[in-house]
Coordinates of C-alpha atoms and ligand atoms in Angstrom, one line a residue:
X218 CA -34.0 2.1 -32.0
X219 CA -30.7 0.7 -31.3
X220 CA -27.6 2.6 -31.8
X221 CA -25.6 2.2 -35.3
X222 CA -22.6 0.3 -33.5
X223 CA -25.7 -2.2 -32.2
X224 CA -26.7 -2.9 -35.7
X225 CA -23.5 -3.1 -36.9
X226 CA -22.8 -6.2 -34.4
X227 CA -25.6 -7.6 -35.4
X228 CA -24.2 -7.9 -38.9
X229 CA -23.7 -5.5 -41.6
X230 CA -25.6 -2.7 -41.7
X231 CA -27.6 -1.6 -45.0
X232 CA -27.1 2.4 -45.7
X233 CA -28.7 4.3 -49.0
X234 CA -27.5 6.0 -52.0
X235 CA -26.4 8.6 -53.1
X236 CA -28.4 12.0 -53.6
X237 CA -26.6 15.1 -54.7
X238 CA -26.1 13.0 -58.3
X239 CA -29.2 11.8 -58.1
X240 CA -31.3 14.8 -57.2
X241 CA -29.1 16.7 -60.1
X242 CA -30.5 14.1 -62.6
X243 CA -33.8 14.7 -61.4
X244 CA -33.8 19.5 -61.9
X245 CA -32.8 20.1 -58.0
X246 CA -29.3 20.9 -57.8
X247 CA -26.7 22.0 -59.5
X248 CA -23.8 20.6 -60.8
X249 CA -22.1 24.2 -61.5
X250 CA -21.2 22.5 -65.2
X251 CA -23.2 25.5 -66.5
X252 CA -20.9 28.0 -65.3
X253 CA -17.4 26.4 -64.0
X254 CA -15.4 23.4 -65.4
X255 CA -16.2 21.4 -62.9
X256 CA -14.1 17.9 -62.5
X257 CA -10.4 19.5 -62.0
X258 CA -9.4 18.0 -59.3
X259 CA -9.6 21.3 -57.0
X260 CA -12.4 20.8 -55.7
X261 CA -14.2 23.2 -57.9
X262 CA -18.2 22.2 -58.9
X263 CA -21.1 23.4 -56.4
X264 CA -22.6 20.5 -55.8
X265 CA -24.7 21.7 -52.6
X266 CA -27.2 21.0 -50.4
X267 CA -29.8 23.9 -50.5
X268 CA -32.3 21.9 -52.1
X269 CA -33.3 20.8 -48.3
X270 CA -34.7 23.8 -48.2
X271 CA -35.5 25.0 -51.2
X272 CA -37.1 22.1 -52.7
X273 CA -37.7 20.2 -49.8
X274 CA -40.3 17.6 -51.8
X275 CA -38.1 16.1 -53.6
X276 CA -35.7 15.3 -51.0
X277 CA -38.0 13.6 -49.3
X278 CA -39.1 11.9 -51.8
X279 CA -35.8 10.1 -52.4
X280 CA -35.5 9.6 -48.7
X281 CA -38.9 8.0 -48.4
X282 CA -37.7 6.0 -52.1
X283 CA -34.7 5.1 -50.2
X284 CA -36.4 3.6 -46.9
X285 CA -38.5 2.0 -49.1
X286 CA -35.7 -0.5 -50.6
X287 CA -34.3 -1.0 -47.0
X288 CA -31.9 1.4 -45.9
X289 CA -31.7 1.0 -41.9
X290 CA -30.3 4.4 -42.4
X291 CA -31.3 8.4 -43.5
X292 CA -27.9 10.6 -44.5
X293 CA -29.0 13.8 -44.0
X294 CA -28.9 15.6 -46.9
X295 CA -26.0 18.1 -46.3
X296 CA -23.2 17.4 -48.0
X297 CA -20.6 20.4 -48.5
X298 CA -22.3 22.1 -46.0
X299 CA -20.1 23.3 -44.3
X300 CA -20.2 27.3 -44.2
X301 CA -17.5 27.8 -47.3
X302 CA -18.4 25.2 -49.9
X303 CA -22.2 27.1 -49.1
X304 CA -20.8 30.9 -49.2
X305 CA -19.5 30.4 -52.8
X306 CA -23.0 28.2 -53.8
X307 CA -24.4 32.0 -52.8
X308 CA -25.8 30.1 -49.5
X309 CA -23.7 31.1 -47.0
X310 CA -26.1 33.1 -44.9
X311 CA -28.8 30.0 -45.1
X312 CA -25.8 27.4 -43.4
X313 CA -28.1 26.9 -40.4
X314 CA -31.2 26.2 -42.3
X315 CA -29.9 23.8 -44.8
X316 CA -28.5 21.6 -41.8
X317 CA -31.0 21.8 -39.7
X318 CA -34.2 21.3 -42.4
X319 CA -32.0 18.5 -44.4
X320 CA -31.6 16.2 -40.5
X321 CA -35.4 17.3 -39.6
X322 CA -36.6 16.2 -42.9
X323 CA -34.6 12.5 -42.9
X324 CA -36.2 12.4 -39.3
X325 CA -39.4 13.1 -40.5
X326 CA -39.3 10.2 -43.0
X327 CA -37.8 8.2 -40.4
X328 CA -40.0 8.3 -38.1
X329 CA -38.1 5.7 -36.1
X330 CA -37.1 3.1 -38.8
X331 CA -34.0 4.3 -39.6
X332 CA -31.1 5.8 -37.5
X333 CA -29.8 9.8 -39.1
X334 CA -27.0 10.1 -40.0
X335 CA -25.4 13.8 -40.7
X336 CA -22.7 14.0 -43.9
X337 CA -20.1 15.8 -43.2
X338 CA -17.6 15.9 -46.4
X339 CA -14.1 17.0 -47.2
X340 CA -14.5 21.5 -46.6
X341 CA -12.9 21.5 -50.4
X342 CA -10.8 24.4 -48.4
X343 CA -7.5 21.8 -48.8
X344 CA -8.0 21.2 -52.6
X345 CA -8.6 24.8 -53.0
X346 CA -5.6 27.1 -50.7
X347 CA -3.2 24.3 -49.8
X348 CA -2.3 22.5 -45.9
X349 CA -2.1 25.8 -44.3
X350 CA -5.9 26.2 -44.6
X351 CA -5.9 23.0 -42.5
X352 CA -7.0 25.0 -39.4
X353 CA -10.0 27.2 -41.0
X354 CA -11.1 23.7 -42.5
X355 CA -11.4 22.3 -38.7
X356 CA -13.6 25.7 -38.0
X357 CA -15.7 24.8 -40.5
X358 CA -17.0 21.2 -39.8
X359 CA -16.5 21.7 -36.5
X360 CA -18.6 24.7 -36.6
X361 CA -21.2 22.0 -38.8
X362 CA -20.6 19.1 -36.5
X363 CA -22.5 20.9 -33.8
X364 CA -25.0 22.1 -35.9
X365 CA -26.1 18.3 -37.2
X366 CA -25.6 17.5 -33.5
X367 CA -28.2 20.8 -32.2
X368 CA -31.1 19.3 -34.7
X369 CA -30.4 16.0 -33.7
X370 CA -28.4 13.3 -36.0
X371 CA -27.6 10.2 -34.5
X372 CA -24.3 9.4 -35.8
X373 CA -22.1 11.6 -38.6
X374 CA -21.0 10.0 -41.8
X375 CA -17.7 12.2 -42.3
X376 CA -17.9 11.0 -46.4
X377 CA -15.3 11.5 -49.4
X378 CA -12.6 12.7 -47.6
X379 CA -9.0 13.6 -49.9
X380 CA -6.8 14.3 -47.5
X381 CA -6.5 12.2 -44.3
X382 CA -5.2 15.2 -42.8
X383 CA -8.5 16.7 -43.0
X384 CA -9.8 13.4 -41.4
X385 CA -8.1 13.0 -39.1
X386 CA -9.6 16.4 -37.8
X387 CA -12.8 16.0 -38.7
X388 CA -12.7 12.8 -36.5
X389 CA -11.3 15.0 -33.8
X390 CA -14.5 17.7 -34.1
X391 CA -16.7 14.8 -34.2
X392 CA -15.1 13.4 -30.4
X393 CA -14.7 16.7 -28.7
X394 CA -18.0 17.3 -30.4
X395 CA -19.2 13.1 -28.4
X396 CA -20.9 12.4 -31.4
X397 CA -20.1 8.8 -33.3
X398 CA -18.2 9.1 -36.7
X399 CA -18.6 6.4 -39.3
X400 CA -14.7 7.5 -41.3
X401 CA -14.8 7.3 -45.2
X402 CA -12.3 8.1 -47.0
X403 CA -12.2 8.7 -51.5
X404 CA -9.2 7.7 -53.0
X405 CA -7.8 8.9 -56.5
X406 CA -6.6 9.2 -59.1
X407 CA -5.6 5.7 -58.1
X408 CA -7.5 3.7 -55.2
X409 CA -3.4 3.0 -53.9
X410 CA -2.9 6.8 -52.2
X411 CA -5.3 9.5 -50.7
X412 CA -4.1 13.2 -51.7
X413 CA -1.6 13.6 -49.0
X414 CA 0.1 10.3 -49.9
X415 CA -1.2 7.9 -47.0
X416 CA -2.3 4.3 -48.5
X417 CA -5.6 3.2 -48.1
X418 CA -4.1 0.8 -45.0
X419 CA -2.1 3.9 -43.1
X420 CA -5.8 5.5 -43.3
X421 CA -7.3 3.2 -42.1
X422 CA -5.1 3.1 -38.9
X423 CA -4.9 6.5 -38.3
X424 CA -9.1 6.7 -38.9
X425 CA -9.6 3.5 -36.4
X426 CA -7.2 5.3 -33.5
X427 CA -8.9 8.3 -33.5
X428 CA -11.8 7.1 -32.9
X429 CA -13.9 6.0 -36.0
X430 CA -16.4 3.7 -35.2
X431 CA -16.0 2.6 -38.6
X432 CA -13.7 2.9 -41.7
X433 CA -13.7 2.2 -45.2
X434 CA -14.0 4.2 -48.4
X435 CA -16.5 5.4 -51.0
X436 CA -17.3 7.5 -53.5
X437 CA -14.4 7.6 -56.5
X438 CA -15.0 4.0 -57.8
X439 CA -17.0 1.0 -58.8
X440 CA -17.5 -1.9 -56.2
X441 CA -15.0 -4.5 -58.4
X442 CA -12.6 -1.7 -57.8
X443 CA -13.3 -0.8 -54.2
X444 CA -13.0 -4.1 -52.8
X445 CA -8.8 -4.5 -52.7
X446 CA -8.6 -1.3 -51.6
X447 CA -10.4 -1.9 -48.8
X448 CA -9.6 -5.8 -47.8
X449 CA -6.2 -3.3 -47.0
X450 CA -7.8 -1.1 -45.1
X451 CA -10.3 -3.9 -42.9
X452 CA -5.7 -5.2 -42.0
X453 CA -5.2 -2.6 -40.6
X454 CA -8.4 -1.3 -39.3
X455 CA -9.7 -2.3 -35.4
X456 CA -12.7 -1.7 -36.0
X457 CA -15.7 -2.8 -39.2
X458 CA -15.5 -1.6 -42.1
X459 CA -18.0 0.5 -44.2
X460 CA -18.1 0.5 -48.3
X461 CA -20.1 3.5 -49.7
X462 CA -19.1 3.1 -53.6
X463 CA -20.3 4.5 -56.5
X464 CA -21.7 2.9 -59.5
X465 CA -20.1 4.7 -62.6
X466 CA -16.6 2.3 -64.2
X467 CA -13.8 4.1 -64.0
X468 CA -10.4 2.5 -65.9
X469 CA -7.1 1.0 -65.1
X470 CA -5.3 4.6 -65.2
X471 CA -7.6 6.2 -63.0
X472 CA -9.9 5.0 -60.6
X473 CA -11.7 8.0 -59.8
X474 CA -15.5 9.0 -62.1
X475 CA -14.9 12.7 -61.1
X476 CA -12.3 12.6 -63.3
X477 CA -13.3 10.8 -66.1
X478 CA -14.1 13.2 -69.0
X479 CA -18.2 11.6 -68.7
X480 CA -18.5 14.1 -64.9
X481 CA -20.2 14.8 -64.7
X482 CA -22.3 15.3 -68.0
X483 CA -22.5 12.7 -70.0
X484 CA -22.4 10.6 -66.5
X485 CA -25.2 7.8 -68.1
X486 CA -22.7 6.8 -70.3
X487 CA -20.5 5.2 -67.7
X488 CA -22.8 4.1 -65.2
X489 CA -22.8 0.2 -63.5
X490 CA -25.4 -2.1 -63.5
X491 CA -27.1 -2.8 -60.3
X492 CA -26.0 -6.5 -60.6
X493 CA -22.9 -5.5 -59.6
X494 CA -24.7 -4.3 -56.2
X495 CA -26.0 -7.4 -55.6
X496 CA -22.3 -9.0 -55.5
X497 CA -21.3 -6.8 -53.3
X498 CA -23.6 -7.1 -51.0
X499 CA -23.5 -11.3 -51.2
X500 CA -19.3 -10.5 -50.7
X501 CA -20.3 -8.1 -47.9
X502 CA -20.8 -10.2 -44.3
X503 CA -17.3 -12.4 -45.6
X504 CA -15.5 -9.2 -46.6
X505 CA -15.8 -7.5 -43.3
X506 CA -18.1 -4.8 -44.4
X507 CA -20.1 -4.0 -41.1
X508 CA -21.5 -0.7 -42.8
X509 CA -22.8 -1.2 -46.8
X510 CA -24.4 1.4 -49.0
X511 CA -23.7 3.4 -52.2
X512 CA -22.2 7.0 -53.2
X513 CA -22.9 8.8 -56.4
X514 CA -24.8 6.8 -59.5
X515 CA -26.7 4.5 -56.8
X516 CA -30.8 5.3 -56.8
X517 CA -33.6 2.9 -55.0
X518 CA -33.0 0.1 -57.4
X519 CA -29.5 -0.1 -56.4
X520 CA -29.8 0.0 -52.6
X521 CA -33.0 -3.0 -53.2
X522 CA -29.9 -4.3 -54.8
X523 CA -27.0 -5.1 -52.4
X524 CA -30.2 -5.5 -49.8
X525 CA -30.8 -9.2 -52.3
X526 CA -27.2 -9.9 -53.0
X527 CA -26.9 -9.4 -48.4
X528 CA -29.9 -11.8 -48.7
X529 CA -28.2 -14.3 -50.3
X530 CA -25.3 -14.5 -48.5
X531 CA -22.6 -16.9 -49.2
Ligands
ZN787 ZN1 -20.6 10.6 -54.4

């Protein structure tokens, strides 16, 4: 199997969709909304990946659906899989087994037909405790990256980081572990800056300078609203763009679906149709997107839609 870098050289690589929201809809992931207010922007909420050990059949099925839709990469469900976040959800003691099981499950499904990416997200420590917790975040991210590499992930997708400072730490940890990393920030409440005030272009430059093999954005916006921010990143980056938009409609005053009142229990009311993902796939090559997939709200139908768009390349 070719490496992710080799695949991107041949044209846009088709990734997969969002796991946690889809599995939450299927009844296997806890949104946390029954116990606490989520979507406050302060990093509350559960959405942890214990499904990898508690209901592996459900996760396996979703991997199979993405593979069948044409995904060339399957992401191990290790999002929010750092020990501190798992601790808060009551699963800290299973940090090793959750990360290892998630990679193994994805690999068992792929059988060499797709690459396996370890997913590493923000720890939520910066949102909850402030920037002085960056050292603690580094330890947790470094530990998770060691676990993912040890479990055999082919590369990493560093995703849904709100602060560039924490993303830089994650890229340094990936470099120290010697594992390639795609790096995508999430911009909220507006697409003009990340939470520590850097523009998308500044983020793109910093991430490519730190060795990311592709840089871009994931989550929070639908394709149409994410595209302008990707263009500003493209002009600043030395590497291909990576894009995994969400499938939820945002508004002119708030470019972030997790800050809409519909999150998380009324998300069906702001779902974007898969048609917009056909168009996004069509645009990918011309926009310089080297890695394209979907984030929250994207099931296999959305990945099929991107695939259709890529094959209808203008
Ligand atoms: Zn997402």
